Coordinates of C-alpha atoms in Angstrom, one line a residue:
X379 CA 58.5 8.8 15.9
X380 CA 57.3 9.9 12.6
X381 CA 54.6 6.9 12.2
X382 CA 53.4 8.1 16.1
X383 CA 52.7 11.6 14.4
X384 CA 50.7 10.3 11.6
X385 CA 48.9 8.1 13.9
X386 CA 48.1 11.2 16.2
X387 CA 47.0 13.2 12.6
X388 CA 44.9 10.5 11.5
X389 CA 43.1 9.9 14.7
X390 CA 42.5 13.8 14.9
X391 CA 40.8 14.2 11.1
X392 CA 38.6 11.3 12.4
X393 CA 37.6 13.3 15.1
X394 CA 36.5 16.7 13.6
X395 CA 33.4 17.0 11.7
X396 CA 33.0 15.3 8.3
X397 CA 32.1 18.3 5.7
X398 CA 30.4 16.6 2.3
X399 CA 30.6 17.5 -1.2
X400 CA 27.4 16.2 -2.3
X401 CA 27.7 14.3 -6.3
X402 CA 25.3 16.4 -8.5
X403 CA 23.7 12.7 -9.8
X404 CA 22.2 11.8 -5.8
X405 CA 19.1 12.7 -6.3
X406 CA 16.5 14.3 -4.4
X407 CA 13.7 11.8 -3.3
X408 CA 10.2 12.6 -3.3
X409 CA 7.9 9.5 -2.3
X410 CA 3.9 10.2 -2.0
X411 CA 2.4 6.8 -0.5
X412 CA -1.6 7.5 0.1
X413 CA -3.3 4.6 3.0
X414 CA -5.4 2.2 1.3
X415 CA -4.7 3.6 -2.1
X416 CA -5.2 0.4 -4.9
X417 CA -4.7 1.2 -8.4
X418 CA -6.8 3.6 -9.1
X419 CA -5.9 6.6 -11.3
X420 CA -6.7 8.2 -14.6
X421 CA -3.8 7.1 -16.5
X422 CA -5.0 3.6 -16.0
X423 CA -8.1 3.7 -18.1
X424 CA -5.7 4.3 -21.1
X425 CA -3.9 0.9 -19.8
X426 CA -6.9 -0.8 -19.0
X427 CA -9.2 -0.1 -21.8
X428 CA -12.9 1.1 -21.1
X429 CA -15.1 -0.5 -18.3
X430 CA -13.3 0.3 -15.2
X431 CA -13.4 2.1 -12.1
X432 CA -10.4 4.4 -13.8
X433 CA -13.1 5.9 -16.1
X434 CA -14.7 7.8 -13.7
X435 CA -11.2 8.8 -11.6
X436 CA -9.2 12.0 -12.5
X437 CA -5.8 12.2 -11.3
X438 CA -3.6 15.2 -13.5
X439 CA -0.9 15.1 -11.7
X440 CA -0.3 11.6 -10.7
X441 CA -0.8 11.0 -14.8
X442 CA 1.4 13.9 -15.9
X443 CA 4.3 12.2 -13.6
X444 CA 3.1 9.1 -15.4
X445 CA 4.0 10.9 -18.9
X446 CA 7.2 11.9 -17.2
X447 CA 8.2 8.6 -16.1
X448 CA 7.8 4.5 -15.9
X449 CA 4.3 2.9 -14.9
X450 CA 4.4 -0.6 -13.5
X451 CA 1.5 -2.3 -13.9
X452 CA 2.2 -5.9 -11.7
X453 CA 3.4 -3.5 -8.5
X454 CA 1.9 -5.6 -5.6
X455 CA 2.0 -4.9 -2.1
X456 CA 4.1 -7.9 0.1
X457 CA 1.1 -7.8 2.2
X458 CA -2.3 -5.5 2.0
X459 CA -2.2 -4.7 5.7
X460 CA -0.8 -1.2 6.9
X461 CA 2.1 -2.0 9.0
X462 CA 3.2 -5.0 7.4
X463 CA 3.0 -4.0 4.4
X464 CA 5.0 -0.5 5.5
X465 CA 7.9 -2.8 7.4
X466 CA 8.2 -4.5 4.1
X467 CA 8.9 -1.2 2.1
X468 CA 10.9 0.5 4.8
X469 CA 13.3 -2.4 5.5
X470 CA 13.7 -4.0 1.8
X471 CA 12.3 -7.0 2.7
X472 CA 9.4 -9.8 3.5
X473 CA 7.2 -8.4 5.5
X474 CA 7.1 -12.0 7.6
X475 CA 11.0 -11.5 8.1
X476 CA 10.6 -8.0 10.5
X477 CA 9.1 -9.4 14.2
X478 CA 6.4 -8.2 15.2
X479 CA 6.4 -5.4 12.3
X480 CA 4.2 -8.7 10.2
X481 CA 1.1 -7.7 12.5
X482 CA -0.9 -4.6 12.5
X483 CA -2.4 -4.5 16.1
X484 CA 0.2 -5.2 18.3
X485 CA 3.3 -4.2 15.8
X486 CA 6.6 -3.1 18.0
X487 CA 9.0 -2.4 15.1
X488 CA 12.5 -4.2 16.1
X489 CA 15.8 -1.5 15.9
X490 CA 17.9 -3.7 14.7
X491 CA 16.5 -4.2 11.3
X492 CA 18.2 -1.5 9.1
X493 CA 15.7 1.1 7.1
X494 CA 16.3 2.9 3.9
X495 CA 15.6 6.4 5.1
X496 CA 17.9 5.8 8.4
X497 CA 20.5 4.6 6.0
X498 CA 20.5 7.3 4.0
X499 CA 19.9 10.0 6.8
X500 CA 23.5 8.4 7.8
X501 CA 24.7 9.0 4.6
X502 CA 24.3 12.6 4.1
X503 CA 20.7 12.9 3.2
X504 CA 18.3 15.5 4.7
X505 CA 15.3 13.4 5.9
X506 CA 11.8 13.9 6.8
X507 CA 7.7 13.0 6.5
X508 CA 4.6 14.9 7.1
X509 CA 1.7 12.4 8.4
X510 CA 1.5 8.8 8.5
X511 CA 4.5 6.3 7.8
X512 CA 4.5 3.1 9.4
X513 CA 1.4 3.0 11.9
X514 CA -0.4 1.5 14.0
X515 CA 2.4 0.6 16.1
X516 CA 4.7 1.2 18.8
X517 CA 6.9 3.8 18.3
X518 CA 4.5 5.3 15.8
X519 CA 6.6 6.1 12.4
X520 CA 9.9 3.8 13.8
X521 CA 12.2 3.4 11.2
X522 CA 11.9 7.2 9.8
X523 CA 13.2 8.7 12.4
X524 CA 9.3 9.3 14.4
X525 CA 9.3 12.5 15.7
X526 CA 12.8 14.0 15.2
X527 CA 11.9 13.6 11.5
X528 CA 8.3 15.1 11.3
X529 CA 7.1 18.0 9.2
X530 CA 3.4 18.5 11.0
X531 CA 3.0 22.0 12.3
X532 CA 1.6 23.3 9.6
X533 CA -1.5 20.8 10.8
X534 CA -3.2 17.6 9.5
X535 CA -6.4 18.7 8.7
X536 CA -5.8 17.5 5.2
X537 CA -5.6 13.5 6.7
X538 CA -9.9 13.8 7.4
X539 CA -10.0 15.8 3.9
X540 CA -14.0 14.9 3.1
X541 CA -15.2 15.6 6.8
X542 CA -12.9 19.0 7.0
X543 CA -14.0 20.1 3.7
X544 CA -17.7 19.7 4.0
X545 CA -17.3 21.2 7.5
X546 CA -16.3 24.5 5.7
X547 CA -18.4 24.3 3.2
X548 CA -21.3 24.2 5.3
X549 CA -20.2 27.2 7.2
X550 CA -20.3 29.2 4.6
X551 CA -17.2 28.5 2.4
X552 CA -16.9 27.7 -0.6
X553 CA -15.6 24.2 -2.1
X554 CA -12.0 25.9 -3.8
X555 CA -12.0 28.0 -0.7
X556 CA -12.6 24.6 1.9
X557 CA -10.1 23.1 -0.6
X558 CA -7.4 25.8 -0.4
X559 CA -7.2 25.3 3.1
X560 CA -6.0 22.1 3.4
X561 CA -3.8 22.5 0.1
X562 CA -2.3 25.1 2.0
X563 CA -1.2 22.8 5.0
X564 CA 0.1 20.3 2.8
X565 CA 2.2 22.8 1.0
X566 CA 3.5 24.5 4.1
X567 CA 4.5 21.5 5.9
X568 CA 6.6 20.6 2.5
X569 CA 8.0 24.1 2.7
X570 CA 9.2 23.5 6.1
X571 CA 11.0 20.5 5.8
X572 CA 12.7 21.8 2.7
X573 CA 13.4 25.4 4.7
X574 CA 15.1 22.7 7.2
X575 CA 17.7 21.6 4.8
X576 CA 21.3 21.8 5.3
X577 CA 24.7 22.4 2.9
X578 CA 22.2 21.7 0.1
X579 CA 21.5 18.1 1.1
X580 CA 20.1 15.9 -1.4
X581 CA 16.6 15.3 0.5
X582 CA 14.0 12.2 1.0
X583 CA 10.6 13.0 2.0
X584 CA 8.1 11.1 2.7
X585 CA 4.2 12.1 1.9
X586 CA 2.1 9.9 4.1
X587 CA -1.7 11.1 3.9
X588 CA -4.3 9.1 5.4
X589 CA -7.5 10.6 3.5
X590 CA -8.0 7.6 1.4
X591 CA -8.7 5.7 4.4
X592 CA -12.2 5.7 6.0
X593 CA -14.1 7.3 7.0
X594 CA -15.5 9.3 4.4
X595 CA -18.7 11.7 4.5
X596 CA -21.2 10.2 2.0
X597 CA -21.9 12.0 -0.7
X598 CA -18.3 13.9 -1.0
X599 CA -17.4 12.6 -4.2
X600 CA -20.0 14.1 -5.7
X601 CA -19.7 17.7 -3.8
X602 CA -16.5 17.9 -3.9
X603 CA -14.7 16.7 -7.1
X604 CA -18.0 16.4 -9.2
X605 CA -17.6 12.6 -9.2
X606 CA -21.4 11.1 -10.2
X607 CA -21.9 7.6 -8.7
X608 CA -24.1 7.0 -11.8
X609 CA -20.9 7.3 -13.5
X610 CA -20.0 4.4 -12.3
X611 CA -22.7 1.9 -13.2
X612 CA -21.2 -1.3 -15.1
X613 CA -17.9 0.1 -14.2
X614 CA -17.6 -2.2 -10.5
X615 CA -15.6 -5.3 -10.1
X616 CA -18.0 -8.0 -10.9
X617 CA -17.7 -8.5 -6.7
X618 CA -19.3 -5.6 -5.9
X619 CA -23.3 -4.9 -6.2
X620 CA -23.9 -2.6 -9.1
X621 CA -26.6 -0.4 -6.8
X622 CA -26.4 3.1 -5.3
X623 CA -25.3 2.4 -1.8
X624 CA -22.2 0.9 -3.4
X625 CA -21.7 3.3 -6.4
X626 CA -21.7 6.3 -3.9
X627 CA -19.6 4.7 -1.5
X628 CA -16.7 4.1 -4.2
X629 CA -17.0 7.3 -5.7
X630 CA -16.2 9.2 -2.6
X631 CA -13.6 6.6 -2.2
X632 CA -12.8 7.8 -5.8
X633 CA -12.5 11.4 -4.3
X634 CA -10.2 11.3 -1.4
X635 CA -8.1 9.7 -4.2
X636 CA -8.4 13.1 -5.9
X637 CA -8.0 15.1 -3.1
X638 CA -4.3 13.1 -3.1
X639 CA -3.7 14.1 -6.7
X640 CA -4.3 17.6 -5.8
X641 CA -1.9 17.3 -2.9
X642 CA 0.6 15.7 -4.8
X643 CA 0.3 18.7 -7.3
X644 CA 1.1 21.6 -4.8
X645 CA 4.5 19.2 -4.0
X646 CA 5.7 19.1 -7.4
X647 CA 4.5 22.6 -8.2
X648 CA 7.0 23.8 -5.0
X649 CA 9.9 21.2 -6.6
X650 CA 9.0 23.3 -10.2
X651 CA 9.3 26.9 -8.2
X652 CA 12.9 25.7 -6.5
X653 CA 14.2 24.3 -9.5
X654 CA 14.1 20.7 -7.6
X655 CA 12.0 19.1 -10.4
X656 CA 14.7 18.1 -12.6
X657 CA 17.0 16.4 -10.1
X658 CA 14.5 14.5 -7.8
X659 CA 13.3 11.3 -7.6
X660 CA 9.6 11.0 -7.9
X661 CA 7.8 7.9 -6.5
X662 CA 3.8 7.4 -6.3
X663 CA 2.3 4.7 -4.4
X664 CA -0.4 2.8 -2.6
X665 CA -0.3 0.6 0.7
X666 CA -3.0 -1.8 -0.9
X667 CA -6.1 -2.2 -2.2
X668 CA -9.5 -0.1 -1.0
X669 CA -11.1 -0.7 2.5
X670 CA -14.5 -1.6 3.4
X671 CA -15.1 -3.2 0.4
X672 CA -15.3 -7.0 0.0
X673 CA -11.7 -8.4 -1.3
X674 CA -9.4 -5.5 -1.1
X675 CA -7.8 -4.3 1.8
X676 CA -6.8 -7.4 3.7
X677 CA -7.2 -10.0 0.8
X678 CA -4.9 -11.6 -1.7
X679 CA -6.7 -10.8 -4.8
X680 CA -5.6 -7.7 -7.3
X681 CA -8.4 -6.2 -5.5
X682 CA -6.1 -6.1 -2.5
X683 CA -2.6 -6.4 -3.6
X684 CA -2.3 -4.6 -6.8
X685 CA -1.0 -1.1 -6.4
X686 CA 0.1 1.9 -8.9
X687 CA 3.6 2.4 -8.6
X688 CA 4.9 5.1 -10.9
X689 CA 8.7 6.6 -11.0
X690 CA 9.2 9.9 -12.8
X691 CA 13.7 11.6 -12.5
X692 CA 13.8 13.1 -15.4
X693 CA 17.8 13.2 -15.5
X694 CA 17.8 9.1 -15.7
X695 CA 14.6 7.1 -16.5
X696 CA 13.4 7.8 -19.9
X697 CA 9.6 8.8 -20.4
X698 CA 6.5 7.7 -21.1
X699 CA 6.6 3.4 -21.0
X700 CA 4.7 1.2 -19.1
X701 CA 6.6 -1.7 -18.0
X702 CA 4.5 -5.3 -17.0
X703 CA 8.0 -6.6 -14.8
X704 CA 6.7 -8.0 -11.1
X705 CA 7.3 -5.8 -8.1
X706 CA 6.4 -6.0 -4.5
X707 CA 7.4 -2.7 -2.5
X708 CA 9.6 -4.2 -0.7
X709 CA 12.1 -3.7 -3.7
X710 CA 11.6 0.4 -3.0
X711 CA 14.1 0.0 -0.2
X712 CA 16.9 -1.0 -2.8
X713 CA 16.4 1.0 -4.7
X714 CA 15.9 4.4 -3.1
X715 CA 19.8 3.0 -1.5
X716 CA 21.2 2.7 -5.3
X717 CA 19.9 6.0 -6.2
X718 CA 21.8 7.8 -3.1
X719 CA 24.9 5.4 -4.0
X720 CA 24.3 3.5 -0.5
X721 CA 24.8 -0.3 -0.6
X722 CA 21.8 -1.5 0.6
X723 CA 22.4 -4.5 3.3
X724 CA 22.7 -7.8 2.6
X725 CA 19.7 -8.8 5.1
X726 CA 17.1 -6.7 2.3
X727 CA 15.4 -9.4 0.2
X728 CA 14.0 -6.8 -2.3
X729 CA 15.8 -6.6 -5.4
X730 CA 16.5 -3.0 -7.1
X731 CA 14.0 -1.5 -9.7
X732 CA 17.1 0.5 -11.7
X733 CA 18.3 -1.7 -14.3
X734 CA 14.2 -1.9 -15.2
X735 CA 14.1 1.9 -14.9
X736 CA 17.1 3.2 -16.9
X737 CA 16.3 1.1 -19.9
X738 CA 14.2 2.5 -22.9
X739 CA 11.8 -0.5 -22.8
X740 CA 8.5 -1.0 -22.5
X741 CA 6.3 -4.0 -21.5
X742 CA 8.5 -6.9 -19.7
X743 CA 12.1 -5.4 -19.5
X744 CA 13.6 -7.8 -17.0
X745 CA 12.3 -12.0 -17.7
X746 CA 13.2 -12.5 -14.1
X747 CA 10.8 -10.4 -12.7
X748 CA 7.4 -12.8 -13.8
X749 CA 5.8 -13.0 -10.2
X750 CA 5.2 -11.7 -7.3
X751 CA 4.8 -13.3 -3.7
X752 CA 1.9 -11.7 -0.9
X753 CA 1.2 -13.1 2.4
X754 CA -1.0 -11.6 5.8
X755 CA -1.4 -12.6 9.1
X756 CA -2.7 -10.2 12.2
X757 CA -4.5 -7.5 11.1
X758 CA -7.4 -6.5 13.3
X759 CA -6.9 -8.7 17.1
X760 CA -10.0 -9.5 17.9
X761 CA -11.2 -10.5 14.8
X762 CA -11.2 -14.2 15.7
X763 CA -11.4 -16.2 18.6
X764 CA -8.5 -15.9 20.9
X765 CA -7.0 -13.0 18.6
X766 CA -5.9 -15.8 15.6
X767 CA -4.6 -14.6 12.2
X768 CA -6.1 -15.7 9.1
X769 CA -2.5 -17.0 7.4
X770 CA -2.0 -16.5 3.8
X771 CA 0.6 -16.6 1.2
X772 CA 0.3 -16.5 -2.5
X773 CA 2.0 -16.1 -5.7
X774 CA 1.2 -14.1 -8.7
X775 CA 2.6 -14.7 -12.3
X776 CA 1.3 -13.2 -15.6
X777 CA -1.5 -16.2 -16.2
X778 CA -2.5 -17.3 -12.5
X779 CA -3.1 -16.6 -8.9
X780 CA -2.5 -19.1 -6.6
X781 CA -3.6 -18.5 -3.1
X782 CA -2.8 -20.5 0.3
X783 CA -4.9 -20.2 3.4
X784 CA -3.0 -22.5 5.9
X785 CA -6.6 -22.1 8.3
X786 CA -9.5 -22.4 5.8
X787 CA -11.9 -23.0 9.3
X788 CA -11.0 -19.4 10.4
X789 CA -12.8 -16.7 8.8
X790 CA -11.0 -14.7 6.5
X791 CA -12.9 -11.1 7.2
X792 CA -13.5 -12.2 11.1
X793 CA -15.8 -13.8 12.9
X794 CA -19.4 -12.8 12.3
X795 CA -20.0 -11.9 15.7
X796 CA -23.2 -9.6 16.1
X797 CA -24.4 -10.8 12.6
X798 CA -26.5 -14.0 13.3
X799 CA -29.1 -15.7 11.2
X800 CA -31.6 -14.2 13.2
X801 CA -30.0 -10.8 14.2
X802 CA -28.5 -8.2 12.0
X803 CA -26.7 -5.1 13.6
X804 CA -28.0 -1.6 12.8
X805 CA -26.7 0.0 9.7
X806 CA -25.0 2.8 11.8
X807 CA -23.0 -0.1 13.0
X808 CA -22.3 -1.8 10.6
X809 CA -21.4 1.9 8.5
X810 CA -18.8 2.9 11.6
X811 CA -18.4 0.1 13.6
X812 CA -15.8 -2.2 12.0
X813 CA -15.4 -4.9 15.2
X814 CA -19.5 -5.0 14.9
X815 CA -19.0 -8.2 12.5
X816 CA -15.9 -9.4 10.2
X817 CA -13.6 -7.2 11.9
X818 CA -10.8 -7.7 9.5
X819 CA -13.6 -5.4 6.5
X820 CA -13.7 -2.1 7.3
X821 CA -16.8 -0.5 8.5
X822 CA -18.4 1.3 5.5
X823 CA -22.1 1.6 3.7
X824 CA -21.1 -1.5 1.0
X825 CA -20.6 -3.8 4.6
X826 CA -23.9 -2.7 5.8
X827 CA -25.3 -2.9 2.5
X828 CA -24.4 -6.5 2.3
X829 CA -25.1 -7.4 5.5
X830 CA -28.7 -6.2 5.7
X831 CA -29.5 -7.5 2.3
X832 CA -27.6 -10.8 2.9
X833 CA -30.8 -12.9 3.1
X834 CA -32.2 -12.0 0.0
X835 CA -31.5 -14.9 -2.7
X836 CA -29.8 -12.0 -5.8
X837 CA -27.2 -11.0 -3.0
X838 CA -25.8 -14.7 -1.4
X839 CA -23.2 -14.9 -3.9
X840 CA -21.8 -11.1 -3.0
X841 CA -22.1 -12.1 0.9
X842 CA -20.4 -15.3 0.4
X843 CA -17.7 -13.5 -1.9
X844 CA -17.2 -11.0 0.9
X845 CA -17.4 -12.9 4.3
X846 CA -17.4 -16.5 3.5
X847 CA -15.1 -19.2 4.3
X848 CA -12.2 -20.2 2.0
X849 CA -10.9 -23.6 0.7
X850 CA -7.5 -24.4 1.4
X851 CA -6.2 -23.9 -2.2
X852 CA -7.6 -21.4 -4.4
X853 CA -6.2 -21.1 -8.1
X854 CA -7.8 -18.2 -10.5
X855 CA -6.7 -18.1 -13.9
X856 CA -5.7 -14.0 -14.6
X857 CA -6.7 -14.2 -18.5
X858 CA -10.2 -15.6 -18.4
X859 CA -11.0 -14.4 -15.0
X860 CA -9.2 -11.0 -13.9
X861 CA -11.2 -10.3 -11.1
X862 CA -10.4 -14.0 -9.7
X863 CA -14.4 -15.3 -8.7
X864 CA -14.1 -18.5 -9.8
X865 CA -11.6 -21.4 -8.3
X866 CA -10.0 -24.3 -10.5
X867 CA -8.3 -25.0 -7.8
X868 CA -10.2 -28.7 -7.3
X869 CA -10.2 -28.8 -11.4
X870 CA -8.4 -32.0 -12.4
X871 CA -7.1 -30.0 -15.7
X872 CA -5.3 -27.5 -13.2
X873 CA -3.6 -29.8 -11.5
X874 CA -0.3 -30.0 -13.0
X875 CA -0.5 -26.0 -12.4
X876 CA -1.5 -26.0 -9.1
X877 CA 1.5 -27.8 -8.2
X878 CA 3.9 -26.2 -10.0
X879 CA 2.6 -23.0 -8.0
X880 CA 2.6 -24.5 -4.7
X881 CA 6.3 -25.8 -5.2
X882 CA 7.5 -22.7 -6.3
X883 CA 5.9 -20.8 -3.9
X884 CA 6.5 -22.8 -0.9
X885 CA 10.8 -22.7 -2.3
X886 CA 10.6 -18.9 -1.7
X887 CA 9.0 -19.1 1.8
X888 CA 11.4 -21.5 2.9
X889 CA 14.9 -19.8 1.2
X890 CA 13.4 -16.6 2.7
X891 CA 12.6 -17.6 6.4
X892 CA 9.5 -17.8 6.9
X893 CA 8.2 -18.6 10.4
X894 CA 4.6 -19.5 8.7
X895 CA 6.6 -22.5 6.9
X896 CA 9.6 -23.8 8.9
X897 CA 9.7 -25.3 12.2
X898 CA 6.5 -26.5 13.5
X899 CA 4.5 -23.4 11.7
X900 CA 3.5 -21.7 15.0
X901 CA 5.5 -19.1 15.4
X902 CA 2.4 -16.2 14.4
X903 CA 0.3 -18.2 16.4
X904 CA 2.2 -17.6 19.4
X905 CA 2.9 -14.9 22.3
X906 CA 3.9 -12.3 21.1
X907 CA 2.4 -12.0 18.0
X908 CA -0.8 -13.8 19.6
X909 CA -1.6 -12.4 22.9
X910 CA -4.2 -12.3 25.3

């Protein structure tokens, strides 16, 4: 009788409400992830030297939670695409391992692949996001909770911050005036998801803008955060054309990165105000490299894949290093779960940042991490005939980049479409329309700057850079050629390397699942992920 009466108590405690003391070290978890944001800060010039884009950049507050915290200098992206490179982060793992969440056009996320924010949301945390998480894709922001989870009513002017801005300024405002208004909806969306908190749940929030992605209005850089394209003469990747078009066009790239920083600023400034500062964990990121212009966004080059990634709690990572370990965003899912003390599922491939991030070191902290591993396939559908990929993988260690591109007769921007060798498209279509011609390179003034001056002899090499086909193999040694233009990878000295590369990629793939490498390879080039 007596074990029937304990049976009966136990199954009623199970049965009321669960009521949580919450440990004081689960931390509060801030994470500001800007579209199409590469590395591109002021705290970088310092790392870098002088030179760079990062000279011309300011960034306060993104450098003062540098100072705070850990920079990584080899955080890559798993794949410099929007939605695969967000399924990757959200669900700890290869962005080729989550369905149709490896494509951008077309993406359905699949429910049954666990998420860190879902996971911890189960756990007791107080969850939430203003703007963009994991989009394009059907349901838009899966694996955050989409709508139930949104923190938008104060409104998302701040997402077109160059066109809103100038739009005010021309009617009469002034610049800190235009600005103040879309501060203002950044911090009162903040405030609302924090007003929405519960029993003094630790929180995760999720800053998604999508300013630093095109379009931009030309000239903004300058008018609004006093960047001077002139500034950046001899600065540019040696990729890019040094000429005004292009200058302009990355220094109002240069200020919708600003325009971040100074939204980042009125977050931390509320954490300061409601003493949060000092127990939450501060992440800054990018999705990938810049868009619109030739090798970023969409390619396997730094250009593309090389991302900041700075950490700032000031209760557990000790201040002010810079640390070279390999990351891919992928292991943010990990270890967002250690620092809320969930066990992250065994299906996450990523492996957690925290025994990097709690030591005192600088430089490489952990041996292991000496590489990192990208890949694409979809990203614009009708790039190519019949909706194709261009299929990729690569690996990334301190002295080399070796690159695969399993389709070298594809086109890796696209087909050329409307660009003959006879015809070229008008510059307002090749400046907004990005399916115009290599849909997989956002429309912008550098495409159309290319694209009209493409026949003249001093630009062939920056055409063929940017839209050109690809060899199968490409191998670009880091130390003698950082901005990776020139391929050793038919260089009989190289071959010993090459291999090595090839081997040791091509073991991850395989001991990781990769439809791209086992079976009959077809899987991406099929219905679904393929479709009419």
């Amino acid at each position: 009788m007596k074990n029937i009466v304990w049976c009966l108590v136990a199954l009623l405690l199970a049965a009321m409400p669960a009521t949580r003391t919450f440990a004081a070290d689960r931390p509060n978890i801030l994470f500001a992830f800007a579209d199409d944001w590469g590395r591109y800060a002021g705290l970088y010039a310092a790392i870098d030297g002088n030179g760079t884009i990062n000279d011309v950049v300011k960034t306060p507050n993104i450098d003062r939670v540098a100072a705070e915290g850990v920079v990584f200098t080899n955080a890559h992206v798993n794949s410099p695409s929007c939605t695969p490179c967000r399924s990757s982060l959200l669900s700890g793992q290869y962005f080729y391992r989550t369905g149709l969440g490896a494509i951008l056009q077309g993406a359905v996320w699949d429910e049954n692949i666990p998420t860190y924010p879902l996971l911890l949301q189960d756990d007791g945390y107080h969850i939430g996001h203003t703007y963009k998480v994991w989009s394009p894709g059907t349901p838009p922001n899966a694996g955050y909770g989409g709508r139930a989870t949104a923190y938008t009513k104060a409104g998302g002017r701040f997402n077109g911050f160059s066109q809103q801005a100038t739009r005010q300024v021309n009617q009469g405002a002034t610049v800190e005036q235009a600005k103040e208004t879309l501060l203002g909806e950044v911090e009162k969306n903040f405030a609302s998801f924090l007003g929405a908190r519960k029993d003094n749940a630790p929180f995760c929030y999720w800053f998604g803008p999508t300013n630093v992605h095109r379009k931009w209005v030309a000239g903004s850089g300058k008018q609004l955060w006093s960047i001077n394209p002139d500034d950046l003469k001899g600065k540019l990747p040696p990729f890019l054309p040094d000429v005004p078009v292009v200058r302009q066009d990355m220094a109002d790239y240069l200020g919708e990165v600003a325009a971040f920083d100074a939204a980042l600023g009125r977050l931390l400034k509320q954490l300061d105000e409601t003493g949060e500062r000092e127990n939450t964990l501060i992440v800054i990121s990018g999705d990938h490299g810049a868009p619109g212009f030739p090798r970023g966004k969409c390619n396997l080059y730094d250009f593309g894949t090389n991302v900041p990634l700075i950490f700032s709690w000031p209760k557990e990572i000790p201040a002010g290093r810079v640390v070279t370990d390999f990351t891919t965003l992928m292991d943010l899912a990990p270890t967002f779960l250690e620092a809320g003390n969930v066990e992250p599922p065994e299906v996450m491939t990523g492996r957690s940042l925290w025994p990097t991030l709690k030591s005192s070191k600088s430089g490489r902290v952990d041996p292991s991490r000496d590489s990192a591993i990208t890949g694409r396939e979809r990203h614009v559908a009708i790039a190519r005939d019949e909706n194709r990929p261009y299929p990729q993988r690569a690996i990334r260690t301190d002295d080399y980049l070796y690159v695969l591109n399993f389709e070298p007769d594809r086109w890796p921007m696209g087909t050329p479409d409307a660009v003959t060798p006879e015809h070229t498209p008008s510059w307002d279509e090749l400046e907004n329309k990005t399916t115009i011609a290599f849909g997989d390179l956002d429309a912008s003034p550098t495409k159309a700057w290319l694209i009209t001056h493409r026949h003249e002899p001093d630009v062939k090499q920056y055409y063929d850079w940017a839209f050109g086909k690809r060899p199968r193999e490409e191998l670009y040694s880091v130390a003698d050629d950082p901005h990776q233009v020139v391929n050793l990878a038919d260089e009989a000295d190289y071959a010993d390397i090459k291999q090595r590369l090839h081997d040791r990629l091509m073991d991850t793939l395989k001991k990781t699942g990769d439809p791209r490498v086992l079976g009959d390879g077809q899987t991406f080039e099929k219905p679904p992920y393929v479709n009419p």
